[in-house]
PDB file of C-alpha atoms in Angstrom:
ATOM      1  CA  MET A 607     -12.064 -53.791 -19.110  1.00  0.00           C
ATOM      2  CA  PRO A 608     -14.162 -54.558 -22.141  1.00  0.00           C
ATOM      3  CA  SER A 609     -12.911 -53.303 -25.675  1.00  0.00           C
ATOM      4  CA  THR A 610     -14.563 -50.235 -27.092  1.00  0.00           C
ATOM      5  CA  ALA A 611     -15.514 -52.701 -29.962  1.00  0.00           C
ATOM      6  CA  SER A 612     -17.941 -54.278 -27.406  1.00  0.00           C
ATOM      7  CA  LEU A 613     -19.569 -50.944 -25.723  1.00  0.00           C
ATOM      8  CA  LYS A 614     -22.487 -49.108 -27.183  1.00  0.00           C
ATOM      9  CA  PRO A 615     -21.872 -46.037 -29.280  1.00  0.00           C
ATOM     10  CA  GLU A 616     -23.416 -43.810 -26.376  1.00  0.00           C
ATOM     11  CA  THR A 617     -21.189 -45.412 -23.832  1.00  0.00           C
ATOM     12  CA  VAL A 618     -18.073 -44.766 -26.031  1.00  0.00           C
ATOM     13  CA  ARG A 619     -18.965 -41.164 -26.474  1.00  0.00           C
ATOM     14  CA  ARG A 620     -19.396 -40.704 -22.731  1.00  0.00           C
ATOM     15  CA  LEU A 621     -15.917 -42.303 -22.117  1.00  0.00           C
ATOM     16  CA  LEU A 622     -14.566 -39.985 -24.665  1.00  0.00           C
ATOM     17  CA  ASN A 623     -16.159 -36.805 -23.233  1.00  0.00           C
ATOM     18  CA  LYS A 624     -15.017 -37.806 -19.713  1.00  0.00           C
ATOM     19  CA  PHE A 625     -11.345 -38.287 -21.006  1.00  0.00           C
ATOM     20  CA  LEU A 626     -11.537 -34.828 -22.530  1.00  0.00           C
ATOM     21  CA  PHE A 627     -12.731 -33.376 -19.477  1.00  0.00           C
ATOM     22  CA  VAL A 628      -9.967 -34.853 -17.354  1.00  0.00           C
ATOM     23  CA  PHE A 629      -7.346 -34.055 -19.984  1.00  0.00           C
ATOM     24  CA  LEU A 630      -8.556 -30.447 -20.230  1.00  0.00           C
ATOM     25  CA  PHE A 631      -8.770 -30.035 -16.599  1.00  0.00           C
ATOM     26  CA  PHE A 632      -5.068 -31.281 -16.305  1.00  0.00           C
ATOM     27  CA  ILE A 633      -3.912 -28.731 -18.943  1.00  0.00           C
ATOM     28  CA  HIS A 634      -5.609 -26.005 -17.336  1.00  0.00           C
ATOM     29  CA  SER A 635      -4.405 -26.948 -13.752  1.00  0.00           C
ATOM     30  CA  ALA A 636      -0.829 -27.046 -15.131  1.00  0.00           C
ATOM     31  CA  SER A 637      -1.088 -23.802 -16.711  1.00  0.00           C
ATOM     32  CA  ALA A 638      -2.750 -22.274 -13.594  1.00  0.00           C
ATOM     33  CA  GLN A 639       0.179 -23.607 -11.528  1.00  0.00           C
ATOM     34  CA  ALA A 640       2.752 -22.220 -14.053  1.00  0.00           C
ATOM     35  CA  ASP A 641       1.539 -18.617 -14.003  1.00  0.00           C
ATOM     36  CA  PRO A 642       2.487 -17.980 -10.329  1.00  0.00           C
ATOM     37  CA  GLN A 643       6.177 -18.663 -11.419  1.00  0.00           C
ATOM     38  CA  ALA A 644       5.919 -15.786 -13.794  1.00  0.00           C
ATOM     39  CA  SER A 645       5.738 -13.762 -10.258  1.00  0.00           C
ATOM     40  CA  ARG A 646       7.046 -14.503  -6.899  1.00  0.00           C
ATOM     41  CA  TRP A 647       7.801 -13.337  -3.470  1.00  0.00           C
ATOM     42  CA  SER A 648      11.203 -13.598  -1.804  1.00  0.00           C
ATOM     43  CA  GLU A 649      12.706 -12.244   1.339  1.00  0.00           C
ATOM     44  CA  SER A 650      15.557  -9.652   1.534  1.00  0.00           C
ATOM     45  CA  ALA A 651      17.435  -8.084   4.576  1.00  0.00           C
ATOM     46  CA  PRO A 652      15.117  -7.849   7.627  1.00  0.00           C
ATOM     47  CA  LEU A 653      14.380  -4.298   9.217  1.00  0.00           C
ATOM     48  CA  PRO A 654      16.602  -3.680  12.220  1.00  0.00           C
ATOM     49  CA  THR A 655      13.824  -2.547  14.291  1.00  0.00           C
ATOM     50  CA  ALA A 656      10.521  -4.596  14.318  1.00  0.00           C
ATOM     51  CA  ARG A 657       7.964  -1.893  13.715  1.00  0.00           C
ATOM     52  CA  THR A 658       4.314  -1.569  12.365  1.00  0.00           C
ATOM     53  CA  GLU A 659       2.351   1.380  11.276  1.00  0.00           C
ATOM     54  CA  ILE A 660       5.469   2.842   9.726  1.00  0.00           C
ATOM     55  CA  ALA A 661       6.212   5.095   6.466  1.00  0.00           C
ATOM     56  CA  ALA A 662       8.751   4.484   3.912  1.00  0.00           C
ATOM     57  CA  THR A 663       9.963   5.990   0.562  1.00  0.00           C
ATOM     58  CA  GLN A 664      12.993   5.591  -1.821  1.00  0.00           C
ATOM     59  CA  ILE A 665      15.650   8.006  -3.065  1.00  0.00           C
ATOM     60  CA  ASP A 666      18.519   7.116  -5.323  1.00  0.00           C
ATOM     61  CA  GLY A 667      18.010   3.213  -4.707  1.00  0.00           C
ATOM     62  CA  LYS A 668      17.982   3.848  -0.834  1.00  0.00           C
ATOM     63  CA  ILE A 669      14.882   2.645   0.923  1.00  0.00           C
ATOM     64  CA  TYR A 670      13.878   4.924   4.132  1.00  0.00           C
ATOM     65  CA  VAL A 671      11.758   3.792   6.750  1.00  0.00           C
ATOM     66  CA  VAL A 672      10.471   5.776   9.447  1.00  0.00           C
ATOM     67  CA  GLY A 673       8.287   6.208  12.527  1.00  0.00           C
ATOM     68  CA  GLY A 674       5.661   3.650  13.772  1.00  0.00           C
ATOM     69  CA  PHE A 675       5.233   1.435  16.714  1.00  0.00           C
ATOM     70  CA  ALA A 676       8.154  -0.492  18.001  1.00  0.00           C
ATOM     71  CA  ASN A 677       8.345  -2.840  21.097  1.00  0.00           C
ATOM     72  CA  ASN A 678       9.327   0.022  23.471  1.00  0.00           C
ATOM     73  CA  GLY A 679       6.458   2.188  22.112  1.00  0.00           C
ATOM     74  CA  VAL A 680       6.312   4.902  19.658  1.00  0.00           C
ATOM     75  CA  SER A 681       9.388   5.010  17.534  1.00  0.00           C
ATOM     76  CA  ASP A 682      11.531   8.340  15.966  1.00  0.00           C
ATOM     77  CA  ALA A 683      13.653   5.745  14.229  1.00  0.00           C
ATOM     78  CA  MET A 684      14.855   6.431  10.608  1.00  0.00           C
ATOM     79  CA  GLU A 685      16.421   3.360   9.060  1.00  0.00           C
ATOM     80  CA  MET A 686      17.952   3.130   5.374  1.00  0.00           C
ATOM     81  CA  PHE A 687      18.445   0.062   3.314  1.00  0.00           C
ATOM     82  CA  ASP A 688      20.958   0.391   0.420  1.00  0.00           C
ATOM     83  CA  SER A 689      19.757  -1.978  -2.242  1.00  0.00           C
ATOM     84  CA  ALA A 690      23.002  -1.781  -4.015  1.00  0.00           C
ATOM     85  CA  SER A 691      24.763  -3.382  -0.625  1.00  0.00           C
ATOM     86  CA  GLY A 692      21.677  -4.853   0.766  1.00  0.00           C
ATOM     87  CA  GLN A 693      22.716  -3.472   4.194  1.00  0.00           C
ATOM     88  CA  TRP A 694      20.619  -1.285   6.589  1.00  0.00           C
ATOM     89  CA  GLN A 695      22.156   1.715   8.502  1.00  0.00           C
ATOM     90  CA  SER A 696      20.268   3.878  11.295  1.00  0.00           C
ATOM     91  CA  MET A 697      20.116   7.538  10.243  1.00  0.00           C
ATOM     92  CA  ALA A 698      18.929  10.775  12.011  1.00  0.00           C
ATOM     93  CA  PRO A 699      16.004  10.194  14.081  1.00  0.00           C
ATOM     94  CA  LEU A 700      12.833  11.988  13.496  1.00  0.00           C
ATOM     95  CA  PRO A 701      12.367  15.247  15.539  1.00  0.00           C
ATOM     96  CA  ARG A 702       9.754  13.459  17.565  1.00  0.00           C
ATOM     97  CA  PRO A 703       8.176   9.919  17.654  1.00  0.00           C
ATOM     98  CA  LEU A 704       5.233   9.377  15.136  1.00  0.00           C
ATOM     99  CA  HIS A 705       2.892   6.645  14.091  1.00  0.00           C
ATOM    100  CA  HIS A 706       0.679   6.577  10.969  1.00  0.00           C
ATOM    101  CA  ALA A 707       2.624   9.220   9.231  1.00  0.00           C
ATOM    102  CA  THR A 708       3.382   9.552   5.641  1.00  0.00           C
ATOM    103  CA  ALA A 709       6.979   9.788   3.810  1.00  0.00           C
ATOM    104  CA  THR A 710       7.225  11.232   0.344  1.00  0.00           C
ATOM    105  CA  ALA A 711      10.326  11.926  -1.790  1.00  0.00           C
ATOM    106  CA  VAL A 712      10.459  14.989  -3.917  1.00  0.00           C
ATOM    107  CA  GLU A 713      13.695  16.452  -5.341  1.00  0.00           C
ATOM    108  CA  GLY A 714      16.079  14.650  -3.190  1.00  0.00           C
ATOM    109  CA  LYS A 715      14.338  15.083  -0.059  1.00  0.00           C
ATOM    110  CA  ILE A 716      11.920  13.302   2.000  1.00  0.00           C
ATOM    111  CA  TYR A 717       8.853  14.785   3.535  1.00  0.00           C
ATOM    112  CA  VAL A 718       7.138  13.208   6.641  1.00  0.00           C
ATOM    113  CA  ILE A 719       3.637  14.462   6.925  1.00  0.00           C
ATOM    114  CA  GLY A 720       1.148  14.226   9.539  1.00  0.00           C
ATOM    115  CA  GLY A 721       0.418  11.144  11.674  1.00  0.00           C
ATOM    116  CA  PHE A 722      -0.204  10.362  15.428  1.00  0.00           C
ATOM    117  CA  HIS A 723       2.012  11.747  18.211  1.00  0.00           C
ATOM    118  CA  SER A 724       2.254   9.104  21.398  1.00  0.00           C
ATOM    119  CA  GLY A 725       0.031   6.122  22.223  1.00  0.00           C
ATOM    120  CA  SER A 726      -2.774   8.576  22.836  1.00  0.00           C
ATOM    121  CA  TRP A 727      -3.107   8.963  19.260  1.00  0.00           C
ATOM    122  CA  THR A 728      -2.821  12.770  19.054  1.00  0.00           C
ATOM    123  CA  PRO A 729      -3.257  14.180  15.388  1.00  0.00           C
ATOM    124  CA  VAL A 730      -0.280  16.388  14.336  1.00  0.00           C
ATOM    125  CA  ASP A 731       0.164  18.985  11.624  1.00  0.00           C
ATOM    126  CA  SER A 732       3.815  18.566  11.356  1.00  0.00           C
ATOM    127  CA  ASN A 733       5.662  18.629   8.078  1.00  0.00           C
ATOM    128  CA  TYR A 734       9.277  17.244   8.666  1.00  0.00           C
ATOM    129  CA  ILE A 735      11.989  17.454   5.811  1.00  0.00           C
ATOM    130  CA  TYR A 736      14.897  15.089   5.604  1.00  0.00           C
ATOM    131  CA  ASP A 737      17.763  15.808   3.692  1.00  0.00           C
ATOM    132  CA  PRO A 738      19.827  12.401   2.909  1.00  0.00           C
ATOM    133  CA  GLN A 739      23.103  14.295   1.959  1.00  0.00           C
ATOM    134  CA  LYS A 740      23.339  16.187   5.190  1.00  0.00           C
ATOM    135  CA  ASP A 741      21.448  13.573   7.368  1.00  0.00           C
ATOM    136  CA  GLU A 742      19.513  16.397   8.874  1.00  0.00           C
ATOM    137  CA  TRP A 743      15.883  17.544   9.683  1.00  0.00           C
ATOM    138  CA  SER A 744      14.000  20.710   9.207  1.00  0.00           C
ATOM    139  CA  GLU A 745      10.583  21.985   9.256  1.00  0.00           C
ATOM    140  CA  GLY A 746       8.012  23.084   6.456  1.00  0.00           C
ATOM    141  CA  ALA A 747       4.934  24.670   6.480  1.00  0.00           C
ATOM    142  CA  PRO A 748       2.455  22.740   8.732  1.00  0.00           C
ATOM    143  CA  LEU A 749      -0.268  20.595   7.348  1.00  0.00           C
ATOM    144  CA  PRO A 750      -3.500  22.506   7.280  1.00  0.00           C
ATOM    145  CA  THR A 751      -5.382  19.758   8.806  1.00  0.00           C
ATOM    146  CA  ALA A 752      -3.996  17.841  11.547  1.00  0.00           C
ATOM    147  CA  ARG A 753      -4.576  14.186  11.056  1.00  0.00           C
ATOM    148  CA  GLY A 754      -2.867  10.884  10.946  1.00  0.00           C
ATOM    149  CA  ALA A 755      -3.465   7.542   9.115  1.00  0.00           C
ATOM    150  CA  LEU A 756      -3.711   9.643   5.932  1.00  0.00           C
ATOM    151  CA  ALA A 757      -2.065   8.923   2.578  1.00  0.00           C
ATOM    152  CA  ALA A 758       0.182  10.844   0.549  1.00  0.00           C
ATOM    153  CA  THR A 759       1.905  10.756  -2.938  1.00  0.00           C
ATOM    154  CA  ALA A 760       3.881  13.263  -5.116  1.00  0.00           C
ATOM    155  CA  ILE A 761       2.661  14.264  -8.705  1.00  0.00           C
ATOM    156  CA  ASP A 762       4.679  16.759 -10.840  1.00  0.00           C
ATOM    157  CA  GLY A 763       6.772  17.626  -7.629  1.00  0.00           C
ATOM    158  CA  ARG A 764       3.691  18.508  -5.246  1.00  0.00           C
ATOM    159  CA  ILE A 765       2.743  16.512  -2.544  1.00  0.00           C
ATOM    160  CA  TYR A 766      -1.098  15.407  -2.142  1.00  0.00           C
ATOM    161  CA  ALA A 767      -2.062  14.593   1.530  1.00  0.00           C
ATOM    162  CA  VAL A 768      -5.632  12.793   1.230  1.00  0.00           C
ATOM    163  CA  GLY A 769      -8.021  11.666   4.165  1.00  0.00           C
ATOM    164  CA  GLY A 770      -7.281  10.362   7.641  1.00  0.00           C
ATOM    165  CA  ALA A 771      -8.464  10.772  10.873  1.00  0.00           C
ATOM    166  CA  HIS A 772      -8.384  14.068  13.084  1.00  0.00           C
ATOM    167  CA  ARG A 773      -9.856  14.818  16.618  1.00  0.00           C
ATOM    168  CA  GLN A 774     -13.413  15.999  17.045  1.00  0.00           C
ATOM    169  CA  PHE A 775     -13.912  16.680  20.795  1.00  0.00           C
ATOM    170  CA  PHE A 776     -12.789  13.464  22.253  1.00  0.00           C
ATOM    171  CA  ARG A 777     -13.150  11.252  19.184  1.00  0.00           C
ATOM    172  CA  LEU A 778     -11.094  10.483  16.199  1.00  0.00           C
ATOM    173  CA  VAL A 779     -13.264  10.739  13.092  1.00  0.00           C
ATOM    174  CA  ASN A 780     -12.592  10.981   9.381  1.00  0.00           C
ATOM    175  CA  THR A 781     -11.782  13.942   7.317  1.00  0.00           C
ATOM    176  CA  ASP A 782     -12.127  14.305   3.731  1.00  0.00           C
ATOM    177  CA  ALA A 783      -9.060  16.878   3.185  1.00  0.00           C
ATOM    178  CA  ASN A 784      -7.321  16.634   0.048  1.00  0.00           C
ATOM    179  CA  GLU A 785      -4.533  19.236   0.479  1.00  0.00           C
ATOM    180  CA  VAL A 786      -1.394  19.863  -1.644  1.00  0.00           C
ATOM    181  CA  TYR A 787       1.927  21.124  -0.674  1.00  0.00           C
ATOM    182  CA  ASP A 788       4.230  22.649  -2.963  1.00  0.00           C
ATOM    183  CA  PRO A 789       8.093  22.418  -1.761  1.00  0.00           C
ATOM    184  CA  ALA A 790       9.234  24.982  -3.937  1.00  0.00           C
ATOM    185  CA  THR A 791       7.042  27.834  -2.315  1.00  0.00           C
ATOM    186  CA  ASN A 792       6.492  25.852   0.867  1.00  0.00           C
ATOM    187  CA  GLN A 793       2.770  26.712   0.647  1.00  0.00           C
ATOM    188  CA  TRP A 794      -0.412  24.413   1.136  1.00  0.00           C
ATOM    189  CA  LYS A 795      -3.644  24.653  -0.795  1.00  0.00           C
ATOM    190  CA  SER A 796      -6.954  22.796  -0.323  1.00  0.00           C
ATOM    191  CA  LEU A 797      -8.366  20.962  -3.035  1.00  0.00           C
ATOM    192  CA  ALA A 798     -11.618  19.125  -4.090  1.00  0.00           C
ATOM    193  CA  PRO A 799     -12.228  16.892  -1.180  1.00  0.00           C
ATOM    194  CA  LEU A 800     -12.206  13.294  -0.944  1.00  0.00           C
ATOM    195  CA  PRO A 801     -15.638  11.873  -1.890  1.00  0.00           C
ATOM    196  CA  THR A 802     -15.597   8.926   0.521  1.00  0.00           C
ATOM    197  CA  PRO A 803     -13.917  10.267   3.765  1.00  0.00           C
ATOM    198  CA  ARG A 804     -11.683   7.437   5.464  1.00  0.00           C
ATOM    199  CA  ASP A 805      -8.328   6.569   7.192  1.00  0.00           C
ATOM    200  CA  HIS A 806      -5.852   3.511   6.784  1.00  0.00           C
ATOM    201  CA  LEU A 807      -6.278   4.241   3.023  1.00  0.00           C
ATOM    202  CA  ALA A 808      -3.620   3.990   0.376  1.00  0.00           C
ATOM    203  CA  VAL A 809      -3.072   6.289  -2.511  1.00  0.00           C
ATOM    204  CA  ALA A 810      -0.974   5.829  -5.685  1.00  0.00           C
ATOM    205  CA  LYS A 811       0.172   7.833  -8.603  1.00  0.00           C
ATOM    206  CA  PHE A 812      -0.427   6.485 -12.177  1.00  0.00           C
ATOM    207  CA  ASN A 813      -0.142   8.455 -15.437  1.00  0.00           C
ATOM    208  CA  GLY A 814      -0.397  11.642 -13.518  1.00  0.00           C
ATOM    209  CA  LYS A 815      -3.469  10.993 -11.586  1.00  0.00           C
ATOM    210  CA  LEU A 816      -3.966   9.958  -7.784  1.00  0.00           C
ATOM    211  CA  TYR A 817      -5.754   6.692  -7.014  1.00  0.00           C
ATOM    212  CA  ALA A 818      -7.247   6.569  -3.352  1.00  0.00           C
ATOM    213  CA  ILE A 819      -8.098   2.936  -2.524  1.00  0.00           C
ATOM    214  CA  GLY A 820      -9.821   1.173   0.522  1.00  0.00           C
ATOM    215  CA  GLY A 821      -9.462   2.285   4.111  1.00  0.00           C
ATOM    216  CA  ARG A 822     -11.880   2.262   6.947  1.00  0.00           C
ATOM    217  CA  VAL A 823     -14.361   4.308   8.872  1.00  0.00           C
ATOM    218  CA  ASN A 824     -13.374   6.425  12.041  1.00  0.00           C
ATOM    219  CA  VAL A 825     -10.241   4.235  12.698  1.00  0.00           C
ATOM    220  CA  ASN A 826     -12.365   1.205  13.152  1.00  0.00           C
ATOM    221  CA  TYR A 827     -11.018  -1.947  11.153  1.00  0.00           C
ATOM    222  CA  ASN A 828     -14.541  -3.632  11.617  1.00  0.00           C
ATOM    223  CA  GLU A 829     -15.660  -1.113   9.029  1.00  0.00           C
ATOM    224  CA  ASN A 830     -13.525  -1.684   6.371  1.00  0.00           C
ATOM    225  CA  LEU A 831     -14.132  -0.197   2.646  1.00  0.00           C
ATOM    226  CA  ASP A 832     -13.755  -1.018  -0.888  1.00  0.00           C
ATOM    227  CA  ALA A 833     -13.729   2.350  -2.293  1.00  0.00           C
ATOM    228  CA  ASN A 834     -11.478   3.308  -5.419  1.00  0.00           C
ATOM    229  CA  GLU A 835     -11.693   6.682  -6.215  1.00  0.00           C
ATOM    230  CA  VAL A 836      -9.172   8.768  -8.501  1.00  0.00           C
ATOM    231  CA  TYR A 837      -8.332  12.615  -8.540  1.00  0.00           C
ATOM    232  CA  ASP A 838      -7.318  14.373 -11.867  1.00  0.00           C
ATOM    233  CA  PRO A 839      -5.054  17.441 -10.798  1.00  0.00           C
ATOM    234  CA  ALA A 840      -5.744  18.737 -14.453  1.00  0.00           C
ATOM    235  CA  THR A 841      -9.625  19.031 -14.046  1.00  0.00           C
ATOM    236  CA  GLY A 842      -9.449  19.028 -10.126  1.00  0.00           C
ATOM    237  CA  ARG A 843     -12.308  16.278 -10.042  1.00  0.00           C
ATOM    238  CA  TRP A 844     -12.709  12.840  -8.474  1.00  0.00           C
ATOM    239  CA  SER A 845     -14.253   9.937 -10.296  1.00  0.00           C
ATOM    240  CA  THR A 846     -15.452   6.558  -8.845  1.00  0.00           C
ATOM    241  CA  LEU A 847     -13.908   3.415 -10.062  1.00  0.00           C
ATOM    242  CA  ASN A 848     -14.424  -0.564  -9.773  1.00  0.00           C
ATOM    243  CA  PRO A 849     -14.260  -1.086  -6.050  1.00  0.00           C
ATOM    244  CA  LEU A 850     -11.452  -2.904  -4.445  1.00  0.00           C
ATOM    245  CA  PRO A 851     -12.540  -6.775  -4.463  1.00  0.00           C
ATOM    246  CA  THR A 852     -11.329  -7.269  -1.074  1.00  0.00           C
ATOM    247  CA  ALA A 853     -12.434  -4.521   1.498  1.00  0.00           C
ATOM    248  CA  ARG A 854      -9.524  -3.771   3.914  1.00  0.00           C
ATOM    249  CA  SER A 855      -7.440  -1.119   5.533  1.00  0.00           C
ATOM    250  CA  GLY A 856      -4.011  -0.594   6.840  1.00  0.00           C
ATOM    251  CA  ILE A 857      -2.829  -1.383   3.225  1.00  0.00           C
ATOM    252  CA  VAL A 858      -0.064  -0.517   0.780  1.00  0.00           C
ATOM    253  CA  ALA A 859      -0.587   0.527  -2.730  1.00  0.00           C
ATOM    254  CA  LEU A 860       2.328   0.477  -4.997  1.00  0.00           C
ATOM    255  CA  VAL A 861       2.599   0.722  -8.959  1.00  0.00           C
ATOM    256  CA  LEU A 862       4.505  -1.855 -11.016  1.00  0.00           C
ATOM    257  CA  ASN A 863       4.327  -2.067 -15.039  1.00  0.00           C
ATOM    258  CA  ASP A 864       0.836  -1.328 -15.958  1.00  0.00           C
ATOM    259  CA  GLY A 865      -0.871  -1.687 -12.789  1.00  0.00           C
ATOM    260  CA  ILE A 866      -1.388  -0.681  -9.040  1.00  0.00           C
ATOM    261  CA  HIS A 867      -0.629  -3.466  -6.463  1.00  0.00           C
ATOM    262  CA  VAL A 868      -2.741  -3.351  -3.366  1.00  0.00           C
ATOM    263  CA  LEU A 869      -0.972  -5.488  -0.520  1.00  0.00           C
ATOM    264  CA  GLY A 870      -1.933  -6.828   2.795  1.00  0.00           C
ATOM    265  CA  GLY A 871      -4.076  -4.856   5.335  1.00  0.00           C
ATOM    266  CA  GLU A 872      -6.177  -5.873   8.511  1.00  0.00           C
ATOM    267  CA  SER A 873      -9.856  -6.491   9.776  1.00  0.00           C
ATOM    268  CA  GLY A 874     -11.111  -7.319  13.056  1.00  0.00           C
ATOM    269  CA  GLU A 875     -10.690 -10.890  12.326  1.00  0.00           C
ATOM    270  CA  LYS A 876      -7.150 -11.275  10.623  1.00  0.00           C
ATOM    271  CA  THR A 877      -4.458  -9.604   8.515  1.00  0.00           C
ATOM    272  CA  PHE A 878      -4.586 -10.123   4.861  1.00  0.00           C
ATOM    273  CA  THR A 879      -2.246 -11.721   2.300  1.00  0.00           C
ATOM    274  CA  GLU A 880      -4.198 -10.334  -0.596  1.00  0.00           C
ATOM    275  CA  ASN A 881      -2.133  -8.955  -3.662  1.00  0.00           C
ATOM    276  CA  GLU A 882      -4.841  -7.366  -5.751  1.00  0.00           C
ATOM    277  CA  GLN A 883      -3.626  -5.470  -8.909  1.00  0.00           C
ATOM    278  CA  TYR A 884      -5.822  -2.630 -10.436  1.00  0.00           C
ATOM    279  CA  LEU A 885      -5.476  -2.035 -14.098  1.00  0.00           C
ATOM    280  CA  PRO A 886      -6.262   1.826 -14.565  1.00  0.00           C
ATOM    281  CA  SER A 887      -6.322   0.952 -18.489  1.00  0.00           C
ATOM    282  CA  THR A 888      -9.413  -1.338 -18.310  1.00  0.00           C
ATOM    283  CA  ASP A 889     -10.778  -0.471 -14.704  1.00  0.00           C
ATOM    284  CA  GLN A 890     -10.429  -4.256 -13.656  1.00  0.00           C
ATOM    285  CA  TRP A 891      -8.957  -6.012 -10.874  1.00  0.00           C
ATOM    286  CA  LYS A 892      -6.633  -9.071 -10.933  1.00  0.00           C
ATOM    287  CA  ASN A 893      -5.530 -11.635  -8.027  1.00  0.00           C
ATOM    288  CA  LEU A 894      -1.835 -12.037  -8.005  1.00  0.00           C
ATOM    289  CA  VAL A 895       0.350 -13.993  -6.014  1.00  0.00           C
ATOM    290  CA  PRO A 896      -0.326 -13.436  -2.079  1.00  0.00           C
ATOM    291  CA  ILE A 897       2.149 -12.085   0.370  1.00  0.00           C
ATOM    292  CA  PRO A 898       3.813 -14.903   2.362  1.00  0.00           C
ATOM    293  CA  ALA A 899       2.294 -13.704   5.391  1.00  0.00           C
ATOM    294  CA  GLY A 900      -0.430 -11.409   6.347  1.00  0.00           C
ATOM    295  CA  ARG A 901       0.879  -7.674   7.478  1.00  0.00           C
ATOM    296  CA  HIS A 902      -0.897  -4.533   8.150  1.00  0.00           C
ATOM    297  CA  GLY A 903       0.686  -0.945   8.627  1.00  0.00           C
ATOM    298  CA  SER A 904       3.683  -1.941   6.343  1.00  0.00           C
ATOM    299  CA  GLY A 905       5.766   0.329   4.562  1.00  0.00           C
ATOM    300  CA  GLY A 906       5.952   0.212   0.670  1.00  0.00           C
ATOM    301  CA  VAL A 907       8.341   1.068  -1.909  1.00  0.00           C
ATOM    302  CA  SER A 908       8.469   0.293  -5.595  1.00  0.00           C
ATOM    303  CA  LEU A 909      12.262   0.092  -6.979  1.00  0.00           C
ATOM    304  CA  ASN A 910      14.050  -1.488  -9.843  1.00  0.00           C
ATOM    305  CA  LYS A 911      10.913  -3.285 -10.895  1.00  0.00           C
ATOM    306  CA  GLN A 912      10.451  -4.876  -7.825  1.00  0.00           C
ATOM    307  CA  LEU A 913       8.071  -4.208  -4.877  1.00  0.00           C
ATOM    308  CA  HIS A 914       9.256  -4.004  -1.306  1.00  0.00           C
ATOM    309  CA  LEU A 915       6.905  -4.648   1.577  1.00  0.00           C
ATOM    310  CA  LEU A 916       8.564  -3.633   4.687  1.00  0.00           C
ATOM    311  CA  GLY A 917       7.702  -4.199   8.518  1.00  0.00           C
ATOM    312  CA  GLY A 918       4.002  -4.287   9.571  1.00  0.00           C
ATOM    313  CA  GLY A 919       1.833  -6.128  12.086  1.00  0.00           C
ATOM    314  CA  PRO A 920       1.334  -9.938  11.791  1.00  0.00           C
ATOM    315  CA  ARG A 921      -1.948  -9.751  13.745  1.00  0.00           C
ATOM    316  CA  PRO A 922      -4.924  -7.385  13.643  1.00  0.00           C
ATOM    317  CA  GLY A 923      -4.418  -4.270  15.851  1.00  0.00           C
ATOM    318  CA  GLY A 924      -1.050  -4.265  17.017  1.00  0.00           C
ATOM    319  CA  GLY A 925       2.502  -6.101  16.770  1.00  0.00           C
ATOM    320  CA  GLY A 926       5.217  -5.511  14.660  1.00  0.00           C
ATOM    321  CA  SER A 927       7.579  -7.436  12.395  1.00  0.00           C
ATOM    322  CA  THR A 928      11.180  -6.973  10.742  1.00  0.00           C
ATOM    323  CA  SER A 929       9.581  -8.441   7.664  1.00  0.00           C
ATOM    324  CA  HIS A 930      11.226  -7.544   4.088  1.00  0.00           C
ATOM    325  CA  PHE A 931       9.206  -9.134   1.379  1.00  0.00           C
ATOM    326  CA  VAL A 932      10.218  -8.483  -2.336  1.00  0.00           C
ATOM    327  CA  TYR A 933       7.804  -9.313  -5.112  1.00  0.00           C
ATOM    328  CA  SER A 934       9.255  -9.609  -8.642  1.00  0.00           C
ATOM    329  CA  GLU A 935       7.501 -10.140 -12.023  1.00  0.00           C
ATOM    330  CA  LYS A 936       9.760 -12.074 -14.550  1.00  0.00           C
TER     331      LYS A 936
END
């Protein structure tokens, strides 16, 4: 190779620019590869029963997974994971098998609301209350709008049940229902309807507001949505936000630190590994370390500064798994 002294100045500049480009590319690549190390997925003790379209919540460091589709049909199973011991235990089963229900914890009790009964996808209005201290079930006031594939979360001790699908003649169609339950009075109240009616959506509470994200039209996973809407209980109004980057349904939304993680989901072609984080403070989205394997219809819990993604289907439209993925940020 000739020395730089024998090269024209223009050639030397091109070589230096090329070297600088390669150097900067290397630094950027090394930095990009280092970023995922700040966050990672691991695996924890698998679910005792392979299931999908389940509901999950946590109380006092214990994760409860309920209902869903199992290998032998619709499940009434309630299984509890003790994060302290790392062990699973079977608890008193649901009063009846359900899939596509919700599970929300308030004041030490778990409320399993809505869902579908049997393989015929019959929407229900049930409100089953589980007492972990007694390992017993009771019933609360029924959901005003019978529906499944809805989403629910608790804000200030009240449970907001949003969206889903109900029966209209012989079809399942979307409802815009936004109904709130007060366990203290055992009463329901109808609120401002969901602007974009949908099912298989996810909701999350962040700073006292309810975020409704993703979903699909009339139980059709070929019609996924990127909707991102927020409800403020203080004003009783909905607002439209920056849409979900990857339109999907059958998702989980969980809060960790300063953002809402939207995990997994399905379409007619595949299950998703996406882990997209919404930052309410800036109305922006970030792509983070994907799930080790695509899942839909999983249960999700935020616990001890980690996200637990439980069970779910590995392929569109069905299946079940015993997966127990855990996401951590260092």
